[in-house]
């Protein structure tokens, strides 16, 4: 199978234990490994696929904890960088009104520097760009652009998930849209939430939004809609693949499990470009990826609740 290189953020989420308190009042926090592209790398490896993570953590105990967590999922960590700058930390709490209270201490993840010697490893493999913090400037943003270019020249299958975080972009939606455009243009597969698809296409309906996103460049659009299923769109097919009914306890990481599971299946094809001509195969794979998303919502945390292959197969 092909290796999937997942590039971007890896950070600690400190999640307040007692819900209903904003961060000024929260007392106890639980340490969790976070970062969308890192979750995707874990999802792929836990399913038996090959993944490598490219990102930067601090040379401190939190960085070591993060790498241990990814290592326990069998993610290849040989391309990870460590920095004197402290590991990136996020603190999150649900306030009384149900609003998310969030602060972010940006650290080492921003410091990933471009390494031109990696390029040849991308040859005919797969590259997943799960942006989130990656487009917020610094060395990481520069490295992102270079790795996108390398993935193109090395004939890699490219997937992109913008992972928009309103907390981080605030009034800069237009900058975010502008920065995402080249990634949508060059990716084979893009995964969006409905909010992201609307923002990035400027259209509100699923069909219109997908058509606009195809026009920007991407051949496959997947829009995940929680319990409402996943909308997929290619040049020949537009349809919703229903979700698997479950009783969710924590939806964190469902989107990462979904795209990880989809990429893992694609990595088993002899040529991922097969998928671009075979909508039936795509529909089947998205059905399986929906199972991975659903299972992830039934357990706490993002990485801990990612399924293994047996669990996927045990669902009808
Ligand atoms: P996150 O940002 O939390 O990772 P997301 O918004 O990227 O999530 P979702 O749409 O919440 O992604 O979930 C991805 C997929 O997981 C969905 O397409 C669906 O298949 C599955 N899923 C998520 N929530 C549920 C749910 N409540 N019931 C069943 N399946 C779900």
Coordinates of C-alpha atoms and ligand atoms in Angstrom, one line a residue:
X1 CA 0.0 0.0 0.0
X2 CA 1.0 3.6 -0.4
X3 CA 2.3 5.8 2.4
X4 CA 0.2 8.8 3.4
X5 CA 2.3 11.8 4.5
X6 CA 0.2 13.9 6.9
X7 CA 1.6 17.4 7.3
X8 CA 0.8 20.1 9.9
X9 CA -0.2 20.7 13.5
X10 CA 0.3 18.5 16.5
X11 CA -0.5 20.1 19.9
X12 CA -1.8 19.6 23.4
X13 CA -5.5 20.3 24.0
X14 CA -6.1 21.0 27.7
X15 CA -9.8 20.3 28.1
X16 CA -11.5 21.7 31.1
X17 CA -13.1 19.0 33.2
X18 CA -16.1 20.8 34.7
X19 CA -18.3 21.9 31.8
X20 CA -20.2 25.1 32.4
X21 CA -17.2 27.2 33.5
X22 CA -15.3 29.6 31.2
X23 CA -11.6 29.6 31.3
X24 CA -11.4 32.1 34.1
X25 CA -13.2 29.7 36.4
X26 CA -12.1 26.3 35.1
X27 CA -9.9 24.4 37.6
X28 CA -9.1 21.0 36.3
X29 CA -7.8 20.2 32.8
X30 CA -7.2 17.0 31.0
X31 CA -4.2 16.7 28.7
X32 CA -5.1 15.4 25.2
X33 CA -3.1 15.0 22.0
X34 CA -4.6 17.1 19.3
X35 CA -4.1 18.4 15.8
X36 CA -6.2 17.4 12.9
X37 CA -3.4 16.1 10.5
X38 CA -1.9 14.1 13.4
X39 CA -5.3 12.6 14.2
X40 CA -5.6 11.6 10.5
X41 CA -2.1 9.9 10.6
X42 CA -3.2 7.9 13.6
X43 CA -6.5 7.0 12.0
X44 CA -4.7 5.6 8.9
X45 CA -2.1 3.6 10.9
X46 CA -4.7 2.2 13.4
X47 CA -6.6 0.8 10.4
X48 CA -3.5 -0.9 9.2
X49 CA -2.3 1.6 6.6
X50 CA 1.0 3.3 6.4
X51 CA 1.3 6.9 7.6
X52 CA 4.0 9.4 8.4
X53 CA 3.6 12.7 10.3
X54 CA 5.5 15.8 9.3
X55 CA 5.3 18.5 11.9
X56 CA 7.2 20.1 14.8
X57 CA 6.9 19.8 18.6
X58 CA 8.9 21.3 21.4
X59 CA 11.9 19.7 23.0
X60 CA 9.9 19.4 26.2
X61 CA 7.9 16.7 28.0
X62 CA 4.7 17.7 26.2
X63 CA 6.4 17.2 22.8
X64 CA 7.6 13.8 24.0
X65 CA 4.1 12.9 25.2
X66 CA 2.7 13.8 21.7
X67 CA 5.2 11.7 19.9
X68 CA 4.7 8.8 22.2
X69 CA 0.9 9.0 21.5
X70 CA 1.5 8.9 17.7
X71 CA 4.2 6.2 18.1
X72 CA 1.7 4.0 19.9
X73 CA -0.5 4.2 16.8
X74 CA 2.5 3.1 14.7
X75 CA 2.8 6.5 12.8
X76 CA 6.2 6.9 11.2
X77 CA 7.8 9.8 13.1
X78 CA 11.2 9.9 11.3
X79 CA 10.4 13.3 9.6
X80 CA 9.2 15.1 12.8
X81 CA 11.2 18.1 13.9
X82 CA 11.7 19.3 17.5
X83 CA 12.2 23.0 18.5
X84 CA 13.5 24.9 21.5
X85 CA 10.2 26.7 21.3
X86 CA 7.6 25.2 23.6
X87 CA 5.0 22.7 22.3
X88 CA 1.8 24.4 21.1
X89 CA -0.9 24.4 23.7
X90 CA -4.6 25.0 23.5
X91 CA -7.0 25.4 26.4
X92 CA -10.7 24.8 25.9
X93 CA -13.8 24.9 28.1
X94 CA -17.5 24.9 27.5
X95 CA -18.9 27.9 29.3
X96 CA -22.3 28.1 31.0
X97 CA -24.1 29.2 27.8
X98 CA -22.6 26.2 25.9
X99 CA -20.2 28.5 24.1
X100 CA -16.7 27.2 23.6
X101 CA -14.1 29.3 25.4
X102 CA -10.7 28.8 23.7
X103 CA -7.2 30.3 24.0
X104 CA -4.2 29.2 22.1
X105 CA -0.6 29.5 23.0
X106 CA 1.1 29.1 19.6
X107 CA 4.4 27.4 19.9
X108 CA 6.5 24.8 18.2
X109 CA 4.0 23.6 15.5
X110 CA 4.6 26.9 13.7
X111 CA 8.3 26.3 13.5
X112 CA 8.3 23.4 11.0
X113 CA 10.9 24.2 8.4
X114 CA 10.9 23.0 4.8
X115 CA 13.2 20.0 4.1
X116 CA 13.8 19.6 0.4
X117 CA 15.3 16.1 0.9
X118 CA 11.8 14.7 1.7
X119 CA 10.5 15.4 -1.7
X120 CA 11.5 12.1 -3.3
X121 CA 9.7 10.2 -0.6
X122 CA 6.5 11.6 -2.0
X123 CA 7.0 9.8 -5.4
X124 CA 3.7 8.2 -6.3
X125 CA 2.6 8.2 -2.6
X126 CA -0.1 10.3 -0.9
X127 CA 0.0 13.7 0.8
X128 CA -2.7 15.0 3.2
X129 CA -2.7 18.6 4.1
X130 CA -4.9 19.2 7.1
X131 CA -4.3 22.9 7.4
X132 CA -5.9 24.2 10.6
X133 CA -3.0 26.3 12.0
X134 CA -0.8 25.8 8.9
X135 CA -2.0 28.9 7.0
X136 CA -1.5 31.3 10.0
X137 CA 2.0 32.3 8.9
X138 CA 5.5 31.4 10.0
X139 CA 7.9 28.7 8.7
X140 CA 5.1 26.1 8.7
X141 CA 3.0 28.1 6.2
X142 CA 6.0 28.4 3.9
X143 CA 6.8 24.7 4.3
X144 CA 3.2 23.9 3.5
X145 CA 3.4 25.7 0.1
X146 CA 6.7 23.9 -0.7
X147 CA 5.3 20.5 0.2
X148 CA 2.2 21.1 -1.9
X149 CA 4.5 21.9 -4.9
X150 CA 6.6 18.8 -4.2
X151 CA 3.6 16.6 -4.0
X152 CA 2.5 17.8 -7.4
X153 CA 5.9 17.3 -9.0
X154 CA 6.2 13.8 -7.4
X155 CA 2.8 12.7 -8.7
X156 CA 1.4 12.2 -5.2
X157 CA -2.3 11.9 -4.6
X158 CA -3.1 15.1 -2.7
X159 CA -5.9 15.6 -0.2
X160 CA -6.8 18.8 1.6
X161 CA -8.9 19.6 4.7
X162 CA -9.0 23.3 5.6
X163 CA -10.0 22.7 9.2
X164 CA -11.3 26.2 9.6
X165 CA -11.2 27.5 13.2
X166 CA -13.3 30.6 13.8
X167 CA -11.4 31.2 17.0
X168 CA -8.1 31.6 15.1
X169 CA -9.2 33.6 12.1
X170 CA -11.8 35.9 13.7
X171 CA -12.3 38.8 11.2
X172 CA -9.9 37.4 8.6
X173 CA -12.3 35.0 6.7
X174 CA -11.2 36.5 3.4
X175 CA -7.6 35.9 4.1
X176 CA -8.4 32.3 5.0
X177 CA -10.3 31.8 1.7
X178 CA -7.5 33.3 -0.3
X179 CA -4.9 31.1 1.4
X180 CA -6.9 27.9 0.9
X181 CA -7.4 28.5 -2.9
X182 CA -4.2 27.0 -4.2
X183 CA -4.7 23.9 -2.1
X184 CA -8.2 23.4 -3.5
X185 CA -6.9 24.0 -6.9
X186 CA -4.2 21.4 -6.7
X187 CA -5.8 18.6 -4.6
X188 CA -7.5 15.5 -6.0
X189 CA -9.7 15.2 -2.9
X190 CA -11.0 17.9 -0.6
X191 CA -13.0 17.4 2.6
X192 CA -15.1 20.2 4.0
X193 CA -17.7 20.8 6.7
X194 CA -20.8 22.5 5.3
X195 CA -19.7 25.8 6.8
X196 CA -16.3 25.5 5.1
X197 CA -17.8 24.5 1.8
X198 CA -20.1 27.5 1.9
X199 CA -17.4 29.9 3.0
X200 CA -14.9 28.8 0.4
X201 CA -17.3 28.5 -2.5
X202 CA -19.5 31.5 -1.7
X203 CA -22.5 29.3 -2.4
X204 CA -25.0 27.9 0.0
X205 CA -26.6 24.8 -1.7
X206 CA -24.6 21.6 -1.7
X207 CA -24.7 21.3 -5.5
X208 CA -23.8 24.9 -6.2
X209 CA -21.0 24.9 -3.6
X210 CA -19.6 21.6 -5.0
X211 CA -19.7 22.9 -8.6
X212 CA -17.8 26.0 -7.6
X213 CA -15.2 24.0 -5.7
X214 CA -14.7 21.7 -8.7
X215 CA -14.2 24.8 -10.8
X216 CA -11.5 25.9 -8.4
X217 CA -9.7 22.6 -9.2
X218 CA -10.5 19.6 -7.0
X219 CA -11.9 16.5 -8.7
X220 CA -13.6 15.0 -5.5
X221 CA -15.5 17.0 -3.0
X222 CA -16.6 15.4 0.3
X223 CA -18.7 17.5 2.7
X224 CA -19.3 15.8 6.0
X225 CA -22.5 16.7 7.9
X226 CA -22.3 14.8 11.2
X227 CA -25.4 12.6 11.6
X228 CA -26.8 13.8 8.3
X229 CA -24.2 11.9 6.3
X230 CA -21.6 12.8 3.8
X231 CA -22.2 14.6 0.5
X232 CA -19.9 13.6 -2.3
X233 CA -19.5 15.2 -5.6
X234 CA -17.4 14.3 -8.7
X235 CA -17.9 15.2 -12.4
X236 CA -20.5 12.4 -12.7
X237 CA -22.1 11.9 -9.3
X238 CA -23.6 14.1 -6.6
X239 CA -25.2 12.4 -3.7
X240 CA -25.5 12.0 0.1
X241 CA -24.1 8.8 1.7
X242 CA -26.1 8.3 4.9
X243 CA -24.4 8.2 8.3
X244 CA -24.5 5.1 10.5
X245 CA -26.9 5.7 13.4
X246 CA -25.1 5.8 16.8
X247 CA -25.4 7.5 20.2
X248 CA -22.5 9.9 20.2
X249 CA -20.7 10.9 23.5
X250 CA -18.0 13.1 22.0
X251 CA -17.8 14.1 18.3
X252 CA -14.2 15.3 18.5
X253 CA -12.1 13.8 15.7
X254 CA -15.0 12.3 13.7
X255 CA -14.0 14.3 10.6
X256 CA -10.4 13.2 11.0
X257 CA -11.4 9.6 11.4
X258 CA -13.6 9.9 8.3
X259 CA -10.8 11.3 6.0
X260 CA -8.2 9.0 7.5
X261 CA -10.4 6.0 6.8
X262 CA -11.1 7.2 3.2
X263 CA -7.4 7.8 2.6
X264 CA -6.4 4.4 4.0
X265 CA -8.8 2.8 1.5
X266 CA -7.4 4.8 -1.3
X267 CA -3.8 3.9 -0.3
X268 CA -4.7 0.3 -1.0
X269 CA -5.5 1.0 -4.7
X270 CA -2.6 0.2 -7.1
X271 CA -3.3 3.7 -8.6
X272 CA -5.3 6.2 -6.6
X273 CA -6.3 7.9 -9.9
X274 CA -8.6 4.8 -10.5
X275 CA -10.9 6.5 -8.0
X276 CA -11.3 9.6 -10.2
X277 CA -12.9 7.4 -12.9
X278 CA -14.9 5.0 -10.6
X279 CA -17.7 6.7 -8.7
X280 CA -19.2 3.4 -7.5
X281 CA -15.9 2.6 -5.7
X282 CA -15.9 6.1 -4.2
X283 CA -19.4 5.7 -2.9
X284 CA -18.4 2.3 -1.3
X285 CA -15.4 3.8 0.3
X286 CA -17.3 6.8 1.7
X287 CA -19.8 4.4 3.3
X288 CA -16.9 2.7 5.1
X289 CA -15.4 6.1 6.1
X290 CA -18.8 7.1 7.6
X291 CA -18.6 4.0 9.8
X292 CA -15.2 5.2 11.1
X293 CA -16.6 8.7 11.8
X294 CA -19.6 7.2 13.6
X295 CA -17.5 4.9 15.8
X296 CA -15.2 7.8 16.8
X297 CA -18.2 9.7 18.2
X298 CA -19.1 6.8 20.5
X299 CA -15.9 7.2 22.6
X300 CA -14.2 10.1 24.3
X301 CA -11.2 11.9 22.8
X302 CA -10.0 12.0 19.2
X303 CA -7.2 9.5 19.0
X304 CA -8.4 7.0 21.7
X305 CA -11.7 6.4 20.0
X306 CA -10.4 5.8 16.4
X307 CA -11.4 2.4 15.2
X308 CA -9.3 -0.6 14.2
X309 CA -10.2 -2.6 11.1
X310 CA -12.1 -5.3 13.1
X311 CA -14.4 -2.7 14.6
X312 CA -15.2 -1.3 11.1
X313 CA -15.9 -4.8 9.7
X314 CA -18.2 -5.6 12.7
X315 CA -20.6 -2.9 11.7
X316 CA -23.2 -3.8 9.0
Ligands
LIG1 P1 -14.7 17.3 13.7 O1 -14.3 18.7 13.4 O2 -15.3 17.1 15.0 O3 -13.6 16.3 13.4 P2 -16.2 17.4 11.2 O4 -17.1 18.5 11.2 O5 -15.0 17.5 10.4 O6 -15.8 16.9 12.7 P3 -18.4 15.6 11.0 O7 -19.3 15.9 9.9 O8 -18.8 15.9 12.4 O9 -16.9 16.1 10.7 O10 -18.1 14.0 11.0 C1 -17.5 13.3 10.0 C2 -18.3 12.0 9.7 O11 -18.4 11.2 10.9 C3 -19.7 12.3 9.2 O12 -19.7 12.5 7.8 C4 -20.4 11.0 9.6 O13 -20.2 10.0 8.7 C5 -19.7 10.7 10.9 N1 -20.4 11.2 12.1 C6 -20.2 12.4 12.7 N2 -21.1 12.6 13.7 C7 -22.0 11.6 13.6 C8 -23.2 11.2 14.3 N3 -23.7 12.0 15.3 N4 -23.8 10.1 14.0 C9 -23.3 9.3 13.0 N5 -22.2 9.6 12.3 C10 -21.5 10.7 12.6

